[in-house]
Tab-separated table of C-alpha atoms and ligand atoms in Angstrom:
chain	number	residue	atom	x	y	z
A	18	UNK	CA	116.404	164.962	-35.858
A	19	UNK	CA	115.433	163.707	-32.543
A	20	UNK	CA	115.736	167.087	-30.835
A	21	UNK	CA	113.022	168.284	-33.389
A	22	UNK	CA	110.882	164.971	-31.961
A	23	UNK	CA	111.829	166.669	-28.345
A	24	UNK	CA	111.075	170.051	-29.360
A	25	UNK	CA	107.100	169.390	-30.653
A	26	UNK	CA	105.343	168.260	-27.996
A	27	UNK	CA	106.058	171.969	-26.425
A	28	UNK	CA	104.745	173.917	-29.152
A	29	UNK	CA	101.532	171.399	-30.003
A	30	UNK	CA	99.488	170.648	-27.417
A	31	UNK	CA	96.842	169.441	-29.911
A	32	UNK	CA	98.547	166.358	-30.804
A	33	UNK	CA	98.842	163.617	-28.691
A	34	UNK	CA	102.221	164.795	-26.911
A	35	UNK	CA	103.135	160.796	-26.445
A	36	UNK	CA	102.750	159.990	-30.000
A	37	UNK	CA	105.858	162.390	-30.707
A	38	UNK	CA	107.386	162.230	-27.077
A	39	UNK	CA	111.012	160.259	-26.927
A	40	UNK	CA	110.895	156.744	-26.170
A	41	UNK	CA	113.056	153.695	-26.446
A	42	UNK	CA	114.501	153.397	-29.558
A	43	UNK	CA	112.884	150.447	-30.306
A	44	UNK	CA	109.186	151.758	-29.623
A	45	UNK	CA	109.965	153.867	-33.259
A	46	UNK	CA	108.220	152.197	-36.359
A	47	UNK	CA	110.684	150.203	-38.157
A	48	UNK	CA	111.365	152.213	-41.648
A	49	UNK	CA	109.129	149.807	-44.357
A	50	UNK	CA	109.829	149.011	-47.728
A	51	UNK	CA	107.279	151.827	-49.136
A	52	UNK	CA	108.988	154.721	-46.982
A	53	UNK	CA	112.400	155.470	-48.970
A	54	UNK	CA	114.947	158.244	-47.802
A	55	UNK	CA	113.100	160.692	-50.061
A	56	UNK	CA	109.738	160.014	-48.736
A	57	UNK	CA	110.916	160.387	-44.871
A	58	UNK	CA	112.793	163.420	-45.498
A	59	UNK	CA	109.275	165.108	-46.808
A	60	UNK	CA	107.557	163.401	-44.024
A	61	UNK	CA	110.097	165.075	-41.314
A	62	UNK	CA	109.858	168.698	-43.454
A	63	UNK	CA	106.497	168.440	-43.259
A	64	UNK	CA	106.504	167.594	-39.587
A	65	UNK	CA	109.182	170.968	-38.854
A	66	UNK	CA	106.574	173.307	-41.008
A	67	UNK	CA	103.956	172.199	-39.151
A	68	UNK	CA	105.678	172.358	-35.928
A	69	UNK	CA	107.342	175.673	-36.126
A	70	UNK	CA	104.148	177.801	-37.951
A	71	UNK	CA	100.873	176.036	-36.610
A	72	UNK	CA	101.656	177.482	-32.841
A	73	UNK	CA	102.264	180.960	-34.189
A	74	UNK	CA	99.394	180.916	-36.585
A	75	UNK	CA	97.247	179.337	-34.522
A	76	UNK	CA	97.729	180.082	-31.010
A	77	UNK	CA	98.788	184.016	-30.279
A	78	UNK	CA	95.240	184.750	-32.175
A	79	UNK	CA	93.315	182.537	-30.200
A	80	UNK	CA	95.259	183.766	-26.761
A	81	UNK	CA	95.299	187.636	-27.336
A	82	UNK	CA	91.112	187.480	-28.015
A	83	UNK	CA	90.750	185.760	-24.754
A	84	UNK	CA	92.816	187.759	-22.476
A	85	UNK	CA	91.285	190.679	-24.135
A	86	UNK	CA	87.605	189.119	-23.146
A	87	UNK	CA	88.948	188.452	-19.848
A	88	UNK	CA	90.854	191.818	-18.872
A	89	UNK	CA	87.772	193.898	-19.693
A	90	UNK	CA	85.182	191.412	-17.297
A	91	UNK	CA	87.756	191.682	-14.497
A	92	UNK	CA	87.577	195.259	-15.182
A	93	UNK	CA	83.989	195.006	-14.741
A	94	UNK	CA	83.996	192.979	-11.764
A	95	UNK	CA	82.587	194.630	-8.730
A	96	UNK	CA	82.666	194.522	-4.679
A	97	UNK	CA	79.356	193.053	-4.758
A	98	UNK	CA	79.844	190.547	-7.161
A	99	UNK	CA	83.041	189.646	-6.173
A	100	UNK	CA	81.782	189.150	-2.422
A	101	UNK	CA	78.882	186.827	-3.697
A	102	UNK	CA	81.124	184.713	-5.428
A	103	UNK	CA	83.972	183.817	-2.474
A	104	UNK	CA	81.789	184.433	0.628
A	105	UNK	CA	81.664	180.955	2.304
A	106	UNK	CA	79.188	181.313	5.377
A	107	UNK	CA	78.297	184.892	5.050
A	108	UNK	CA	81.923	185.479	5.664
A	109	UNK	CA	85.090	187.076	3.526
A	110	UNK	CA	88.566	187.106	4.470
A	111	UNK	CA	90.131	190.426	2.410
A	112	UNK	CA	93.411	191.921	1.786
A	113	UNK	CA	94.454	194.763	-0.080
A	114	UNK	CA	97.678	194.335	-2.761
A	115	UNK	CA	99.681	196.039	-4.758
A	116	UNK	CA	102.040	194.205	-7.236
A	117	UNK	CA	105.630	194.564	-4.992
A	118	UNK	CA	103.612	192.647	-2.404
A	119	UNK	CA	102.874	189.552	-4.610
A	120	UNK	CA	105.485	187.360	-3.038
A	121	UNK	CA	103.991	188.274	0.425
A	122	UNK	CA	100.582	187.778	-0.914
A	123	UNK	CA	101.571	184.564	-1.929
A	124	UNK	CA	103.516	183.348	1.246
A	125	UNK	CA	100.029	184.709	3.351
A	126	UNK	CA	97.796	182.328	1.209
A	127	UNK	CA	99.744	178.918	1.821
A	128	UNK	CA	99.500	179.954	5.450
A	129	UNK	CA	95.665	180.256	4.639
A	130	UNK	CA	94.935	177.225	2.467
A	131	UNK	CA	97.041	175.315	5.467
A	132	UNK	CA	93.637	176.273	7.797
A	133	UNK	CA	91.607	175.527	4.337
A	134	UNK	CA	90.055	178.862	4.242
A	135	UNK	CA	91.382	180.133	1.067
A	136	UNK	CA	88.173	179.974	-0.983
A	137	UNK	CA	86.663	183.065	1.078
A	138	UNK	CA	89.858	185.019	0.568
A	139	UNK	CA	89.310	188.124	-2.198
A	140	UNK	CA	92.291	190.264	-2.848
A	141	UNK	CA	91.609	193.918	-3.289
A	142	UNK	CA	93.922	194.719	-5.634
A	143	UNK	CA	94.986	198.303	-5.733
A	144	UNK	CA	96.159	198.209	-9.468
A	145	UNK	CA	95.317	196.651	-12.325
A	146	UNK	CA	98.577	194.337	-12.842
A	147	UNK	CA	97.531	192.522	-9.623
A	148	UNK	CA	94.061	192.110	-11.026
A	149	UNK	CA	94.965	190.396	-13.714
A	150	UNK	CA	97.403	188.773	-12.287
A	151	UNK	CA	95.741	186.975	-9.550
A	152	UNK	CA	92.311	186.419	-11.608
A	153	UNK	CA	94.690	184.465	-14.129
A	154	UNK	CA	95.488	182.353	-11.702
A	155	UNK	CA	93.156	182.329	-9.631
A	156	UNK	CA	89.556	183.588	-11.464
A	157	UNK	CA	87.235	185.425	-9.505
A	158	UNK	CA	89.286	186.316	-6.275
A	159	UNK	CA	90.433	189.244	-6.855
A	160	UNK	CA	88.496	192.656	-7.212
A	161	UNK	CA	89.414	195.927	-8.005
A	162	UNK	CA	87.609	199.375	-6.682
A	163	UNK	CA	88.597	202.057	-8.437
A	164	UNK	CA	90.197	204.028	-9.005
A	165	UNK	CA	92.843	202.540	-8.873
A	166	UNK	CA	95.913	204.633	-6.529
A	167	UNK	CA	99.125	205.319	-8.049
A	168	UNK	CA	101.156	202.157	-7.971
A	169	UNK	CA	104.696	203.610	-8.241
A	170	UNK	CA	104.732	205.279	-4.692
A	171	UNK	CA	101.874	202.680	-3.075
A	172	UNK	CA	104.049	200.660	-1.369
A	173	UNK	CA	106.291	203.276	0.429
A	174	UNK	CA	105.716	203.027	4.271
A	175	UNK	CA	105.702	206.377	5.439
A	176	UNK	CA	104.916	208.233	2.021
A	177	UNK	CA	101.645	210.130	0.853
A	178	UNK	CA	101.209	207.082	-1.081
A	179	UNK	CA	101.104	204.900	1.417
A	180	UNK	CA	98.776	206.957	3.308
A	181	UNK	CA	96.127	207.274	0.375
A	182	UNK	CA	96.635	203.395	-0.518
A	183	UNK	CA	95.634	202.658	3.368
A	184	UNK	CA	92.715	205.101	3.558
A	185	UNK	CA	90.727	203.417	1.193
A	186	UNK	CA	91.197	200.387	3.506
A	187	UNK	CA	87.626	201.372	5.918
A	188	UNK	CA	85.853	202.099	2.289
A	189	UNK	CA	86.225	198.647	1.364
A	190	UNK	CA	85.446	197.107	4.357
A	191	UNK	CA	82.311	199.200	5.073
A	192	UNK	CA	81.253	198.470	1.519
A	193	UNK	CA	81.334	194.916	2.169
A	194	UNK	CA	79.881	195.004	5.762
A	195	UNK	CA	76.632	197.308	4.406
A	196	UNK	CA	76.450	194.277	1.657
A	197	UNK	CA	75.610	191.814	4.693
A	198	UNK	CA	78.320	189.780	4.925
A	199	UNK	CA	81.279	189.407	8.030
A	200	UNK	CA	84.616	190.318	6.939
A	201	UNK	CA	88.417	189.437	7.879
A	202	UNK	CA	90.795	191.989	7.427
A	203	UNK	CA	94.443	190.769	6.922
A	204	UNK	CA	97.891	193.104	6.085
A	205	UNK	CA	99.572	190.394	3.701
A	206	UNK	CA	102.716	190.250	5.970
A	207	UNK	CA	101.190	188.610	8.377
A	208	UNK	CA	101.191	183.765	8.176
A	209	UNK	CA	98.653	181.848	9.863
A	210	UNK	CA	100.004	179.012	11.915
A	211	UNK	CA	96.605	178.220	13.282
A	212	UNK	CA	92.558	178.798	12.454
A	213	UNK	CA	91.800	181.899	13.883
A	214	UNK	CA	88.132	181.643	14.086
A	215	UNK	CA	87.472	179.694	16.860
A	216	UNK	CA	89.267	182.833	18.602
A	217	UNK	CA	86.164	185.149	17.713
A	218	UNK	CA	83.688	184.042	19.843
A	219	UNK	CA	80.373	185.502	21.139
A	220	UNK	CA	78.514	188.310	18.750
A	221	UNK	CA	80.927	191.003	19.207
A	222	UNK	CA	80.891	193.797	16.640
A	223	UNK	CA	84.561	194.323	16.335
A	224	UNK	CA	88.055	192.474	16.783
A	225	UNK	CA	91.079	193.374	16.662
A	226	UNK	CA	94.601	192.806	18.020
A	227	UNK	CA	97.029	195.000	20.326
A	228	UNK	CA	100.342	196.522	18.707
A	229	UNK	CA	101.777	196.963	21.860
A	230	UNK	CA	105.015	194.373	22.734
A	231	UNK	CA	104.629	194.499	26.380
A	232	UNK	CA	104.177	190.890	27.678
A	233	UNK	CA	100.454	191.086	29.404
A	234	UNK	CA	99.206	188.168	31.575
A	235	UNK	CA	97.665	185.297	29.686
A	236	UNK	CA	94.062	186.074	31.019
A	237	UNK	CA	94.156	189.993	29.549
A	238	UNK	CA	91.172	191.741	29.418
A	239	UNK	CA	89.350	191.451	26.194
A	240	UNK	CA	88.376	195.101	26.437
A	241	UNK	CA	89.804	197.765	24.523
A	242	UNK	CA	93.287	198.878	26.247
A	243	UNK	CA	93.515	202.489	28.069
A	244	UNK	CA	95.305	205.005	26.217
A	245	UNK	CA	98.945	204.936	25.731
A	246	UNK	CA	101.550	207.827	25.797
A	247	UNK	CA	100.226	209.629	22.930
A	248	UNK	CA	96.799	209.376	24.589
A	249	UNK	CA	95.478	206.760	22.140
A	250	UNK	CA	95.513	203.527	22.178
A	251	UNK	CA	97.876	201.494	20.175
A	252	UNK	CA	95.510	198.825	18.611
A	253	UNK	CA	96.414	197.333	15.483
A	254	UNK	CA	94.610	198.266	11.812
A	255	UNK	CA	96.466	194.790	10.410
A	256	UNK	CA	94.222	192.490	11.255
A	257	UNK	CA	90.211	193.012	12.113
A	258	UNK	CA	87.271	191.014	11.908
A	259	UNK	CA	83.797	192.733	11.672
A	260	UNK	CA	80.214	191.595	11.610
A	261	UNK	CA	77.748	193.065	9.531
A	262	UNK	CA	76.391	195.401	12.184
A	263	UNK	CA	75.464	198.773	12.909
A	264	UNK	CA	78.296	199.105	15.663
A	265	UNK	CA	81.364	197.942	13.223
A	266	UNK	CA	79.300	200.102	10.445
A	267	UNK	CA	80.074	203.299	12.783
A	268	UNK	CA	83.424	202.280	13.639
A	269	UNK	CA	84.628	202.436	10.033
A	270	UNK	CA	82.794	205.473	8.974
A	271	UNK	CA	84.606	206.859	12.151
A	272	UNK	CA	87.898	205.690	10.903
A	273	UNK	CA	87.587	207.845	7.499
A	274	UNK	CA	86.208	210.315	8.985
A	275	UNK	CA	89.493	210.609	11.150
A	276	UNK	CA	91.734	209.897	8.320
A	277	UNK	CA	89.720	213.427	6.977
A	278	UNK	CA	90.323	214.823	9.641
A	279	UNK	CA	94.016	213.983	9.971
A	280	UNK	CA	95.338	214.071	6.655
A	281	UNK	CA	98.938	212.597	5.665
A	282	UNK	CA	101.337	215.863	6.358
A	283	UNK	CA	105.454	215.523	5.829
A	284	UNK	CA	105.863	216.371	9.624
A	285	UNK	CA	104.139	213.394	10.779
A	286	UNK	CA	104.172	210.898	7.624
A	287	UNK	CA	101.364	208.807	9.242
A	288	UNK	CA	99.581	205.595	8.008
A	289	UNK	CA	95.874	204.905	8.776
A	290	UNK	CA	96.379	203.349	12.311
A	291	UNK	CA	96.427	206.653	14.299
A	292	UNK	CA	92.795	207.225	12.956
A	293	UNK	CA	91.598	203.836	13.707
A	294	UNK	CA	92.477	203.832	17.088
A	295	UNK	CA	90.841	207.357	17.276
A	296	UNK	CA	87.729	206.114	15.692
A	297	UNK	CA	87.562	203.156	19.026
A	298	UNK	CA	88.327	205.882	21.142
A	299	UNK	CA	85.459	207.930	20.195
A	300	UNK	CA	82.999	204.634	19.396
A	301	UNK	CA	83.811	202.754	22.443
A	302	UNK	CA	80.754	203.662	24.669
A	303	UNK	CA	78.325	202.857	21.368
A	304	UNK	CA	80.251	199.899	20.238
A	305	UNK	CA	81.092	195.924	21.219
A	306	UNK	CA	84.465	195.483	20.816
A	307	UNK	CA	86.696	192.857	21.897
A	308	UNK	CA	90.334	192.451	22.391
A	309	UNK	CA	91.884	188.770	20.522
A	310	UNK	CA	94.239	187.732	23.064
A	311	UNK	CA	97.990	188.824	22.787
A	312	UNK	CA	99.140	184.992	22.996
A	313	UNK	CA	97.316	184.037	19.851
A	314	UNK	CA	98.121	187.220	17.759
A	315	UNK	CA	101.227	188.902	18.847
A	316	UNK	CA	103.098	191.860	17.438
A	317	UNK	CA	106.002	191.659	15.716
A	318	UNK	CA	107.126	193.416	17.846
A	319	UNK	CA	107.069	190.589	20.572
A	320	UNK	CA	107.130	187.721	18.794
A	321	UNK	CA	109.983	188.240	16.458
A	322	UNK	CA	112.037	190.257	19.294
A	323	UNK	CA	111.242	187.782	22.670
A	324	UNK	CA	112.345	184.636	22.565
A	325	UNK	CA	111.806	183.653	26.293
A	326	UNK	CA	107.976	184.600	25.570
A	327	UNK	CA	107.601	182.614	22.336
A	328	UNK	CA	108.854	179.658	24.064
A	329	UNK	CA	106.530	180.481	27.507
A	330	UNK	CA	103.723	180.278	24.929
A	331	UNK	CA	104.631	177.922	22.412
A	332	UNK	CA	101.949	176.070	20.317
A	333	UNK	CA	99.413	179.314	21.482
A	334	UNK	CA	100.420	181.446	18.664
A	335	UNK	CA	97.837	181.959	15.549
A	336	UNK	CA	98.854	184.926	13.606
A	337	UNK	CA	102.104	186.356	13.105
A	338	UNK	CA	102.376	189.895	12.020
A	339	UNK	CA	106.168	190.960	10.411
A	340	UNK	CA	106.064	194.090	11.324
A	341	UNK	CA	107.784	196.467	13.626
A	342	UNK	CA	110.887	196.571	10.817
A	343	UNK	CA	110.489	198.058	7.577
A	344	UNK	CA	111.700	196.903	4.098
A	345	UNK	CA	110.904	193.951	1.518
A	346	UNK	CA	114.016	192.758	2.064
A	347	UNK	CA	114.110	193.059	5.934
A	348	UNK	CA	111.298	191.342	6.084
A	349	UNK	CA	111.716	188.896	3.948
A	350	UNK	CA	115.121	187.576	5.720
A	351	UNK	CA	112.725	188.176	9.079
A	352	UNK	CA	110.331	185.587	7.408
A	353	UNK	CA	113.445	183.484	6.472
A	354	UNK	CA	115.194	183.023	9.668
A	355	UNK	CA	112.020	182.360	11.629
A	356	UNK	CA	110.664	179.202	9.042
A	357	UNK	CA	107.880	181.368	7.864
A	358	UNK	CA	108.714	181.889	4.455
A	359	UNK	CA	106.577	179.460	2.575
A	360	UNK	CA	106.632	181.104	-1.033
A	361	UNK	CA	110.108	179.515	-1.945
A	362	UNK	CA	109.357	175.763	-1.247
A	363	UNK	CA	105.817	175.744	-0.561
A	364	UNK	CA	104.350	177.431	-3.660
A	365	UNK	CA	102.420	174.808	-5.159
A	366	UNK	CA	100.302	174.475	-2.100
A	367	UNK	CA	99.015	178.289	-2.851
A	368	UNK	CA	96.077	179.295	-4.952
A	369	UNK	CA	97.899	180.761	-7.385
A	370	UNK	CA	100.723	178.506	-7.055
A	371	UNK	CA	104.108	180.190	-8.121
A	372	UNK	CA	104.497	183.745	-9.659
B	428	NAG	C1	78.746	179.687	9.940
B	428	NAG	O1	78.536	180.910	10.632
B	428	NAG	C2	77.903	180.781	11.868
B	428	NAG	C3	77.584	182.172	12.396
B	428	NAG	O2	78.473	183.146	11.920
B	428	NAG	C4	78.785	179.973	12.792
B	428	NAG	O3	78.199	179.833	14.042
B	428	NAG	C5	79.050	178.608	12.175
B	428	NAG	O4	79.947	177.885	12.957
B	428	NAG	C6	79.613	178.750	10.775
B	428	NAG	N1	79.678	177.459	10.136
B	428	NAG	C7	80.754	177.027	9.486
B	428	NAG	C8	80.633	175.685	8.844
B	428	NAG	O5	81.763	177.670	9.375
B	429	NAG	C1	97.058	211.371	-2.179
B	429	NAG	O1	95.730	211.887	-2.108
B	429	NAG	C2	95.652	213.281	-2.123
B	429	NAG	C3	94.212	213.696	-1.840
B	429	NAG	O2	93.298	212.927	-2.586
B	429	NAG	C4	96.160	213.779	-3.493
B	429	NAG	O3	96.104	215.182	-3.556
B	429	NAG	C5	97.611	213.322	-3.660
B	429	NAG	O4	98.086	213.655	-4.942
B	429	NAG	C6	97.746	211.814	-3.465
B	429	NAG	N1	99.163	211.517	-3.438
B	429	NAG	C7	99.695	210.384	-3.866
B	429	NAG	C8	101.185	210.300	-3.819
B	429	NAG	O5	99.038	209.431	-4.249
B	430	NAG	C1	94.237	186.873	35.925
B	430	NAG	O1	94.681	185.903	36.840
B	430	NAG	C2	95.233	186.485	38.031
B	430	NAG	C3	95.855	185.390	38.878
B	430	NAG	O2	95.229	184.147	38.674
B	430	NAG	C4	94.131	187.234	38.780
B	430	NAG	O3	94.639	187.840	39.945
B	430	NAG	C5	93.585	188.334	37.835
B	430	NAG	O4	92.503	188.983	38.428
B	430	NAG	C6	93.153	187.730	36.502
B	430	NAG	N1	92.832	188.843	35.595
B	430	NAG	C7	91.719	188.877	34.862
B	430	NAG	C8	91.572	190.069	33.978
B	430	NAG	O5	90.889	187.995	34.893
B	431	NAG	C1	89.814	208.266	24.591
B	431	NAG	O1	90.956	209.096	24.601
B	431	NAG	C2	90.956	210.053	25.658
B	431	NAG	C3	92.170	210.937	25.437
B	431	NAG	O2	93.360	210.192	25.505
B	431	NAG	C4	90.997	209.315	26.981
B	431	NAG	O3	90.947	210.245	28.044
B	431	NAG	C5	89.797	208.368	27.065
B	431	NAG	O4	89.881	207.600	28.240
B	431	NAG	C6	89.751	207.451	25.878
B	431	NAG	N1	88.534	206.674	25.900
B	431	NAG	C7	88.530	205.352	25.807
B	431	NAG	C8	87.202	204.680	25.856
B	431	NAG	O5	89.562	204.666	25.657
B	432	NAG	C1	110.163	188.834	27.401
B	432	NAG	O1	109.274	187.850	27.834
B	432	NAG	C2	109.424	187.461	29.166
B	432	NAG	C3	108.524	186.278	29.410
B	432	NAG	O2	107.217	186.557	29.117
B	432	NAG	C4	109.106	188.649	30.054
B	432	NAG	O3	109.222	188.319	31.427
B	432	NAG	C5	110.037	189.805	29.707
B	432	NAG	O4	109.690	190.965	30.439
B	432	NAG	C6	110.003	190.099	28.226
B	432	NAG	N1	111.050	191.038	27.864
B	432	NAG	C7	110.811	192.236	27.359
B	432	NAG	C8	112.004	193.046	27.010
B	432	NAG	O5	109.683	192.625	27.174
């Protein structure tokens, strides 16, 4: 009897849930002279009935028509719109996710809302699972262009897959940039331990961070870096602001022009850096870029590998990237053993709190 009582408040919502939630036993009405046995046992069938039929009559109708409504407006939902509605400041900080990189997604955002800049984030979702997902939770941030790349081999560093999922990276963010507005890229495996816009001063057109884990002097040059061993430069396409201007316009049409150019082969199994730091290389004399400086937004490479550096420039260090390993799970245990895994204890301070 009293685990039906327990078992209502659940399934009903409509009714008052402390009317029929346990209390002392003395809080129950005292049984009265016109309530016999027979009476209370039709009361409490009565009570079941309603309790196990009104959520399945009711409800699933009322919840299927309304993620029906909803699935086919985020379908609808464009770039443009999407941009008007989270752009705080003329600005937008983007990421592009498929579904295996939900937990990372997640673990990126409490690192954001931390800095309280999560309401300009939009999530370009590359299929329509993460859509959904994230504009249940979350309505309005996320956006998807389509169409959509095949999920199944998306998330494959290395693969074709992998290469088509990033090429459509410089679309998005010259879509966005010829819409007016300044945009933060971000690769999801990257936390924020600190604001990183005070870092991009003066009216450059294009920022961006060095992949390269060789400890440089504190006061580097902000320019762009000479040419490494394969005769480009090694800049990285993980994280990169741009302002809405005809420079950072040319730099990504440069960038998929390049990835034209250089299309994913088995031989070389290349992502969409290589082209980016082709399309600086061949931009530089028309373009203002700058250089964020390496103590603020180090590799992975260096900060997860150098502990005598981290420690030389402790409480310097904005954005962490997790890369230089691949693997979920590698990085995940990376995340883990450095504190940086939010998503596990954290989640409720995320957007879309836990998934
Ligand atoms: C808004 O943007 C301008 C120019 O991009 C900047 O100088 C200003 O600090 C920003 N204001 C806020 C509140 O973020
Ligand atoms: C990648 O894109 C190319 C060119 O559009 C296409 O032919 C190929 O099937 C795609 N491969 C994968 C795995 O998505
Ligand atoms: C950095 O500082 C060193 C020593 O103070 C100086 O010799 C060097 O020229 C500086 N480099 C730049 C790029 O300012
Ligand atoms: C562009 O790359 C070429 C070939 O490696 C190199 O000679 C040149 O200095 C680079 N230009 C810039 C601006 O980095
Ligand atoms: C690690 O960092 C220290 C301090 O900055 C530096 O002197 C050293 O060369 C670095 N080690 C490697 C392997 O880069």
């Amino acid at each position: 009897m009293s685990s039906l009582l327990h078992q209502r408040p659940l399934h009903n919502t409509l009714t008052n849930p402390s009317s029929l939630s346990p209390r002392s036993p003395s809080d129950f009405p005292k049984p009265s002279t016109i309530f016999n046995r027979t009476s209370l046992l039709l009361l409490l069938s009565l009570l079941v009935i309603l309790g196990v039929f009104v959520p399945w009559i009711g409800l699933p109708q009322g919840l299927f028509t309304s993620s029906r409504v909803s699935i086919s407006k985020w379908k609808d939902y464009t770039l443009a719109e999407a941009v008007a509605n989270v752009a705080k400041n003329g600005t937008v900080v983007v990421c592009a996710v498929s579904q295996p990189y939900l937990p990372f997604l997640n673990n990126w955002l409490i690192s954001i809302a931390r800095q309280k800049h999560h309401e300009k984030v939009l999530v370009i979702a590359e299929d329509y699972a993460t859509l959904f997902k994230v504009n249940e939770k979350w309505p309005g941030h996320a956006v998807l262009v389509p169409p959509a790349p095949d999920a199944q081999t998306a998330h494959k560093f290395g693969s074709q897959g992998f290469f088509n999922f990033t090429s459509r990276r410089p679309r998005h963010l010259l879509q966005i940039l010829e819409l007016g507005y300044n945009v933060m890229y971000n690769d999801v495996d990257m936390v924020w331990l600190a604001d990183p816009f005070p870092y991009l001063q003066g009216k450059h057109d294009v920022y961006f961070t060095d992949d390269m884990a060789a400890v440089k002097p504190l006061n580097h040059s902000h320019a762009l870096p000479p040419p490494g061993k394969k005769g480009r430069t090694y800049i990285c396409s993980c994280m990169i602001f741009l302002r809405p201007t005809s420079g950072a316009k040319l730099v990504m049409k440069k960038w998929i022009e390049e990835l034209q150019a250089q299309p994913w082969s088995k031989a070389k199994k290349a992502n969409d850096q290589p082209a980016f730091n082709w399309a600086l290389n061949k931009t530089a004399g028309q373009v203002d870029l700058y250089l964020l400086p390496q103590a603020a937004f180090p590799t992975g490479g260096l900060y997860f590998k150098n502990r005598t550096w981290v420690q030389e420039t402790k409480g310097m260090h904005v954005i962490i990237h997790n890369n230089y390993i691949t693997g979920f799970d590698k990085k995940i245990k990376r995340f883990h053993d450095f504190d940086l895994w939010l998503v596990d204890d954290h989640a409720h301070e995320s957007p879309l709190g836990r998934l």
